[in-house]
């Protein structure tokens, strides 16, 4: 997306284990970090901008600007559990998740008493082994849930990748960041137009 928007960096395509790539001519430097660390680098100003999932932004609530929905990495945060699960409001609900903050906010709004069981992965195991009643996790295709005998019960929030910016960088590199944001936004709109056109053609052909 950045390449198509005029911010390419040819060396990023090299097969190696480098983490930093620079295109001096274009004035850009990229670095790879773990998805959950992107917001940390941006919040602390080690990066001016970054691409982070809305799940990470909601969970960690970093102090930064969210500039653009890049409309990729689309999925949703959902409550899931065994199909036989019936909620008993009289009992504290046991919720396993990698996203305790999102889960806490969601159930607090419903004044529902919960116990959070914080896990780091393979969340789907928790209800299967009796560790929790339900899970709060990312659902994209639903395959992982289905293959583990679980099903989505409630959608909490749609998720996608967002362009984020450091607050100080946004002030002092405003022209550059706004220009980049505008280019990416136009690129996203073009992709959407193309996608809508293809869908219409496909529908008409059926
Ligand atoms: C997420 C999530 C589910 C899976 C859902 O895991 O935790 O396990 O994707 O995708 P699906 O609905 O298409 O099956 P992810 O791949 O992000 O790995 P992680 O748990 O290691 O972060």
PDB file of N, CA, C and O in Angstrom, residues 115-161:
ATOM      1  N   UNK A 115     -14.921 -13.026  35.547  1.00  0.00           N
ATOM      2  CA  UNK A 115     -13.534 -13.281  35.951  1.00  0.00           C
ATOM      3  C   UNK A 115     -12.751 -13.386  34.665  1.00  0.00           C
ATOM      4  O   UNK A 115     -13.126 -14.154  33.767  1.00  0.00           O
ATOM      5  N   UNK A 116     -11.661 -12.604  34.581  1.00  0.00           N
ATOM      6  CA  UNK A 116     -10.839 -12.671  33.378  1.00  0.00           C
ATOM      7  C   UNK A 116      -9.724 -13.695  33.577  1.00  0.00           C
ATOM      8  O   UNK A 116      -9.041 -13.674  34.611  1.00  0.00           O
ATOM      9  N   UNK A 117      -9.568 -14.553  32.602  1.00  0.00           N
ATOM     10  CA  UNK A 117      -8.421 -15.463  32.616  1.00  0.00           C
ATOM     11  C   UNK A 117      -7.545 -15.054  31.438  1.00  0.00           C
ATOM     12  O   UNK A 117      -7.916 -15.242  30.279  1.00  0.00           O
ATOM     13  N   UNK A 118      -6.417 -14.432  31.744  1.00  0.00           N
ATOM     14  CA  UNK A 118      -5.563 -13.881  30.681  1.00  0.00           C
ATOM     15  C   UNK A 118      -4.678 -14.992  30.120  1.00  0.00           C
ATOM     16  O   UNK A 118      -3.914 -15.618  30.848  1.00  0.00           O
ATOM     17  N   UNK A 119      -4.814 -15.224  28.805  1.00  0.00           N
ATOM     18  CA  UNK A 119      -3.962 -16.210  28.131  1.00  0.00           C
ATOM     19  C   UNK A 119      -3.162 -15.511  27.038  1.00  0.00           C
ATOM     20  O   UNK A 119      -3.458 -14.367  26.682  1.00  0.00           O
ATOM     21  N   UNK A 120      -2.183 -16.225  26.489  1.00  0.00           N
ATOM     22  CA  UNK A 120      -1.334 -15.613  25.457  1.00  0.00           C
ATOM     23  C   UNK A 120      -1.513 -16.230  24.080  1.00  0.00           C
ATOM     24  O   UNK A 120      -0.925 -15.776  23.110  1.00  0.00           O
ATOM     25  N   UNK A 121      -2.303 -17.266  23.975  1.00  0.00           N
ATOM     26  CA  UNK A 121      -2.531 -17.895  22.674  1.00  0.00           C
ATOM     27  C   UNK A 121      -3.376 -19.136  22.852  1.00  0.00           C
ATOM     28  O   UNK A 121      -3.698 -19.519  23.988  1.00  0.00           O
ATOM     29  N   UNK A 122      -3.754 -19.760  21.730  1.00  0.00           N
ATOM     30  CA  UNK A 122      -4.604 -20.969  21.744  1.00  0.00           C
ATOM     31  C   UNK A 122      -5.785 -20.795  22.702  1.00  0.00           C
ATOM     32  O   UNK A 122      -6.111 -21.704  23.483  1.00  0.00           O
ATOM     33  N   UNK A 123      -6.417 -19.642  22.619  1.00  0.00           N
ATOM     34  CA  UNK A 123      -7.500 -19.286  23.543  1.00  0.00           C
ATOM     35  C   UNK A 123      -8.660 -20.284  23.447  1.00  0.00           C
ATOM     36  O   UNK A 123      -9.363 -20.539  24.423  1.00  0.00           O
ATOM     37  N   UNK A 124      -8.810 -20.843  22.225  1.00  0.00           N
ATOM     38  CA  UNK A 124      -9.945 -21.743  21.983  1.00  0.00           C
ATOM     39  C   UNK A 124      -9.955 -22.950  22.917  1.00  0.00           C
ATOM     40  O   UNK A 124     -10.996 -23.566  23.140  1.00  0.00           O
ATOM     41  N   UNK A 125      -8.760 -23.283  23.448  1.00  0.00           N
ATOM     42  CA  UNK A 125      -8.679 -24.446  24.345  1.00  0.00           C
ATOM     43  C   UNK A 125      -9.429 -24.230  25.656  1.00  0.00           C
ATOM     44  O   UNK A 125      -9.936 -25.186  26.242  1.00  0.00           O
ATOM     45  N   UNK A 126      -9.472 -22.983  26.114  1.00  0.00           N
ATOM     46  CA  UNK A 126      -9.954 -22.693  27.472  1.00  0.00           C
ATOM     47  C   UNK A 126     -11.348 -23.269  27.773  1.00  0.00           C
ATOM     48  O   UNK A 126     -11.507 -23.991  28.772  1.00  0.00           O
ATOM     49  N   UNK A 127     -12.371 -22.999  26.934  1.00  0.00           N
ATOM     50  CA  UNK A 127     -13.678 -23.582  27.271  1.00  0.00           C
ATOM     51  C   UNK A 127     -13.721 -25.094  27.071  1.00  0.00           C
ATOM     52  O   UNK A 127     -14.465 -25.792  27.757  1.00  0.00           O
ATOM     53  N   UNK A 128     -12.867 -25.580  26.162  1.00  0.00           N
ATOM     54  CA  UNK A 128     -12.865 -27.024  25.902  1.00  0.00           C
ATOM     55  C   UNK A 128     -12.344 -27.794  27.113  1.00  0.00           C
ATOM     56  O   UNK A 128     -12.780 -28.911  27.391  1.00  0.00           O
ATOM     57  N   UNK A 129     -11.426 -27.174  27.855  1.00  0.00           N
ATOM     58  CA  UNK A 129     -10.832 -27.857  29.008  1.00  0.00           C
ATOM     59  C   UNK A 129     -11.432 -27.387  30.333  1.00  0.00           C
ATOM     60  O   UNK A 129     -10.919 -27.685  31.403  1.00  0.00           O
ATOM     61  N   UNK A 130     -12.505 -26.598  30.230  1.00  0.00           N
ATOM     62  CA  UNK A 130     -13.203 -26.164  31.449  1.00  0.00           C
ATOM     63  C   UNK A 130     -12.518 -25.023  32.182  1.00  0.00           C
ATOM     64  O   UNK A 130     -12.841 -24.716  33.326  1.00  0.00           O
ATOM     65  N   UNK A 131     -11.530 -24.387  31.520  1.00  0.00           N
ATOM     66  CA  UNK A 131     -10.835 -23.266  32.166  1.00  0.00           C
ATOM     67  C   UNK A 131     -11.708 -22.017  32.165  1.00  0.00           C
ATOM     68  O   UNK A 131     -11.607 -21.169  33.048  1.00  0.00           O
ATOM     69  N   UNK A 132     -12.563 -21.888  31.145  1.00  0.00           N
ATOM     70  CA  UNK A 132     -13.459 -20.718  31.079  1.00  0.00           C
ATOM     71  C   UNK A 132     -14.807 -21.138  30.504  1.00  0.00           C
ATOM     72  O   UNK A 132     -14.932 -22.229  29.945  1.00  0.00           O
ATOM     73  N   UNK A 133     -15.792 -20.218  30.638  1.00  0.00           N
ATOM     74  CA  UNK A 133     -17.099 -20.475  30.025  1.00  0.00           C
ATOM     75  C   UNK A 133     -17.080 -20.056  28.570  1.00  0.00           C
ATOM     76  O   UNK A 133     -17.621 -20.737  27.697  1.00  0.00           O
ATOM     77  N   UNK A 134     -16.486 -18.869  28.321  1.00  0.00           N
ATOM     78  CA  UNK A 134     -16.436 -18.316  26.963  1.00  0.00           C
ATOM     79  C   UNK A 134     -15.044 -17.741  26.718  1.00  0.00           C
ATOM     80  O   UNK A 134     -14.222 -17.657  27.640  1.00  0.00           O
ATOM     81  N   UNK A 135     -14.810 -17.325  25.466  1.00  0.00           N
ATOM     82  CA  UNK A 135     -13.571 -16.616  25.157  1.00  0.00           C
ATOM     83  C   UNK A 135     -13.925 -15.295  24.480  1.00  0.00           C
ATOM     84  O   UNK A 135     -15.011 -15.152  23.907  1.00  0.00           O
ATOM     85  N   UNK A 136     -13.024 -14.340  24.592  1.00  0.00           N
ATOM     86  CA  UNK A 136     -13.130 -13.107  23.796  1.00  0.00           C
ATOM     87  C   UNK A 136     -11.894 -13.114  22.926  1.00  0.00           C
ATOM     88  O   UNK A 136     -10.766 -13.118  23.424  1.00  0.00           O
ATOM     89  N   UNK A 137     -12.108 -13.194  21.598  1.00  0.00           N
ATOM     90  CA  UNK A 137     -10.961 -13.335  20.702  1.00  0.00           C
ATOM     91  C   UNK A 137     -11.303 -12.794  19.322  1.00  0.00           C
ATOM     92  O   UNK A 137     -12.465 -12.481  19.027  1.00  0.00           O
ATOM     93  N   UNK A 138     -10.260 -12.747  18.495  1.00  0.00           N
ATOM     94  CA  UNK A 138     -10.436 -12.303  17.118  1.00  0.00           C
ATOM     95  C   UNK A 138     -11.029 -13.435  16.282  1.00  0.00           C
ATOM     96  O   UNK A 138     -10.583 -14.575  16.376  1.00  0.00           O
ATOM     97  N   UNK A 139     -12.033 -13.099  15.495  1.00  0.00           N
ATOM     98  CA  UNK A 139     -12.611 -14.066  14.553  1.00  0.00           C
ATOM     99  C   UNK A 139     -12.492 -13.463  13.167  1.00  0.00           C
ATOM    100  O   UNK A 139     -12.911 -12.328  12.942  1.00  0.00           O
ATOM    101  N   UNK A 140     -11.886 -14.231  12.260  1.00  0.00           N
ATOM    102  CA  UNK A 140     -11.826 -13.745  10.882  1.00  0.00           C
ATOM    103  C   UNK A 140     -12.747 -14.603  10.030  1.00  0.00           C
ATOM    104  O   UNK A 140     -13.867 -14.217   9.719  1.00  0.00           O
ATOM    105  N   UNK A 141     -12.302 -15.813   9.701  1.00  0.00           N
ATOM    106  CA  UNK A 141     -13.153 -16.694   8.894  1.00  0.00           C
ATOM    107  C   UNK A 141     -14.081 -17.529   9.772  1.00  0.00           C
ATOM    108  O   UNK A 141     -15.078 -18.057   9.292  1.00  0.00           O
ATOM    109  N   UNK A 142     -13.726 -17.699  11.036  1.00  0.00           N
ATOM    110  CA  UNK A 142     -14.512 -18.547  11.950  1.00  0.00           C
ATOM    111  C   UNK A 142     -14.041 -19.993  11.931  1.00  0.00           C
ATOM    112  O   UNK A 142     -14.550 -20.830  12.679  1.00  0.00           O
ATOM    113  N   UNK A 143     -13.032 -20.286  11.097  1.00  0.00           N
ATOM    114  CA  UNK A 143     -12.561 -21.671  10.948  1.00  0.00           C
ATOM    115  C   UNK A 143     -11.980 -22.220  12.252  1.00  0.00           C
ATOM    116  O   UNK A 143     -12.278 -23.357  12.637  1.00  0.00           O
ATOM    117  N   UNK A 144     -11.161 -21.410  12.930  1.00  0.00           N
ATOM    118  CA  UNK A 144     -10.520 -21.904  14.161  1.00  0.00           C
ATOM    119  C   UNK A 144     -11.581 -22.276  15.196  1.00  0.00           C
ATOM    120  O   UNK A 144     -11.486 -23.313  15.857  1.00  0.00           O
ATOM    121  N   UNK A 145     -12.604 -21.436  15.315  1.00  0.00           N
ATOM    122  CA  UNK A 145     -13.678 -21.739  16.269  1.00  0.00           C
ATOM    123  C   UNK A 145     -14.361 -23.046  15.887  1.00  0.00           C
ATOM    124  O   UNK A 145     -14.504 -23.957  16.700  1.00  0.00           O
ATOM    125  N   UNK A 146     -14.745 -23.113  14.604  1.00  0.00           N
ATOM    126  CA  UNK A 146     -15.508 -24.267  14.121  1.00  0.00           C
ATOM    127  C   UNK A 146     -14.730 -25.566  14.324  1.00  0.00           C
ATOM    128  O   UNK A 146     -15.275 -26.559  14.809  1.00  0.00           O
ATOM    129  N   UNK A 147     -13.444 -25.517  13.982  1.00  0.00           N
ATOM    130  CA  UNK A 147     -12.639 -26.739  14.080  1.00  0.00           C
ATOM    131  C   UNK A 147     -12.396 -27.152  15.526  1.00  0.00           C
ATOM    132  O   UNK A 147     -11.895 -28.237  15.792  1.00  0.00           O
ATOM    133  N   UNK A 148     -12.717 -26.262  16.453  1.00  0.00           N
ATOM    134  CA  UNK A 148     -12.558 -26.601  17.868  1.00  0.00           C
ATOM    135  C   UNK A 148     -13.904 -26.683  18.578  1.00  0.00           C
ATOM    136  O   UNK A 148     -13.976 -26.588  19.811  1.00  0.00           O
ATOM    137  N   UNK A 149     -14.941 -26.847  17.786  1.00  0.00           N
ATOM    138  CA  UNK A 149     -16.272 -27.070  18.361  1.00  0.00           C
ATOM    139  C   UNK A 149     -16.866 -25.867  19.065  1.00  0.00           C
ATOM    140  O   UNK A 149     -17.715 -26.000  19.940  1.00  0.00           O
ATOM    141  N   UNK A 150     -16.395 -24.659  18.682  1.00  0.00           N
ATOM    142  CA  UNK A 150     -16.945 -23.441  19.294  1.00  0.00           C
ATOM    143  C   UNK A 150     -17.678 -22.636  18.231  1.00  0.00           C
ATOM    144  O   UNK A 150     -17.517 -22.864  17.030  1.00  0.00           O
ATOM    145  N   UNK A 151     -18.477 -21.673  18.686  1.00  0.00           N
ATOM    146  CA  UNK A 151     -19.115 -20.779  17.714  1.00  0.00           C
ATOM    147  C   UNK A 151     -19.180 -19.352  18.229  1.00  0.00           C
ATOM    148  O   UNK A 151     -19.173 -19.118  19.451  1.00  0.00           O
ATOM    149  N   UNK A 152     -19.200 -18.385  17.288  1.00  0.00           N
ATOM    150  CA  UNK A 152     -19.291 -16.994  17.731  1.00  0.00           C
ATOM    151  C   UNK A 152     -20.647 -16.750  18.365  1.00  0.00           C
ATOM    152  O   UNK A 152     -21.679 -17.182  17.839  1.00  0.00           O
ATOM    153  N   UNK A 153     -20.664 -16.067  19.517  1.00  0.00           N
ATOM    154  CA  UNK A 153     -21.933 -15.825  20.212  1.00  0.00           C
ATOM    155  C   UNK A 153     -22.353 -14.360  20.111  1.00  0.00           C
ATOM    156  O   UNK A 153     -23.530 -14.057  19.950  1.00  0.00           O
ATOM    157  N   UNK A 154     -21.389 -13.445  20.236  1.00  0.00           N
ATOM    158  CA  UNK A 154     -21.696 -12.003  20.159  1.00  0.00           C
ATOM    159  C   UNK A 154     -20.524 -11.291  19.498  1.00  0.00           C
ATOM    160  O   UNK A 154     -19.375 -11.633  19.780  1.00  0.00           O
ATOM    161  N   UNK A 155     -20.838 -10.307  18.640  1.00  0.00           N
ATOM    162  CA  UNK A 155     -19.757  -9.490  18.078  1.00  0.00           C
ATOM    163  C   UNK A 155     -19.541  -8.288  18.995  1.00  0.00           C
ATOM    164  O   UNK A 155     -20.500  -7.605  19.365  1.00  0.00           O
ATOM    165  N   UNK A 156     -18.290  -8.034  19.340  1.00  0.00           N
ATOM    166  CA  UNK A 156     -17.993  -6.876  20.200  1.00  0.00           C
ATOM    167  C   UNK A 156     -17.694  -5.646  19.351  1.00  0.00           C
ATOM    168  O   UNK A 156     -18.275  -4.585  19.539  1.00  0.00           O
ATOM    169  N   UNK A 157     -16.775  -5.807  18.383  1.00  0.00           N
ATOM    170  CA  UNK A 157     -16.411  -4.651  17.560  1.00  0.00           C
ATOM    171  C   UNK A 157     -15.703  -5.122  16.281  1.00  0.00           C
ATOM    172  O   UNK A 157     -14.950  -6.092  16.328  1.00  0.00           O
ATOM    173  N   UNK A 158     -15.955  -4.431  15.149  1.00  0.00           N
ATOM    174  CA  UNK A 158     -15.198  -4.782  13.941  1.00  0.00           C
ATOM    175  C   UNK A 158     -13.749  -4.290  14.083  1.00  0.00           C
ATOM    176  O   UNK A 158     -13.509  -3.258  14.711  1.00  0.00           O
ATOM    177  N   UNK A 159     -12.844  -5.029  13.484  1.00  0.00           N
ATOM    178  CA  UNK A 159     -11.400  -4.727  13.598  1.00  0.00           C
ATOM    179  C   UNK A 159     -10.812  -4.601  12.193  1.00  0.00           C
ATOM    180  O   UNK A 159     -11.227  -5.318  11.285  1.00  0.00           O
ATOM    181  N   UNK A 160      -9.852  -3.699  12.035  1.00  0.00           N
ATOM    182  CA  UNK A 160      -9.066  -3.627  10.797  1.00  0.00           C
ATOM    183  C   UNK A 160      -7.784  -2.874  11.093  1.00  0.00           C
ATOM    184  O   UNK A 160      -7.617  -2.332  12.194  1.00  0.00           O
ATOM    185  N   UNK A 161      -6.891  -2.824  10.104  1.00  0.00           N
ATOM    186  CA  UNK A 161      -5.611  -2.139  10.313  1.00  0.00           C
ATOM    187  C   UNK A 161      -5.797  -0.627  10.215  1.00  0.00           C
ATOM    188  O   UNK A 161      -6.547  -0.143   9.362  1.00  0.00           O
TER     189      UNK A 161
END
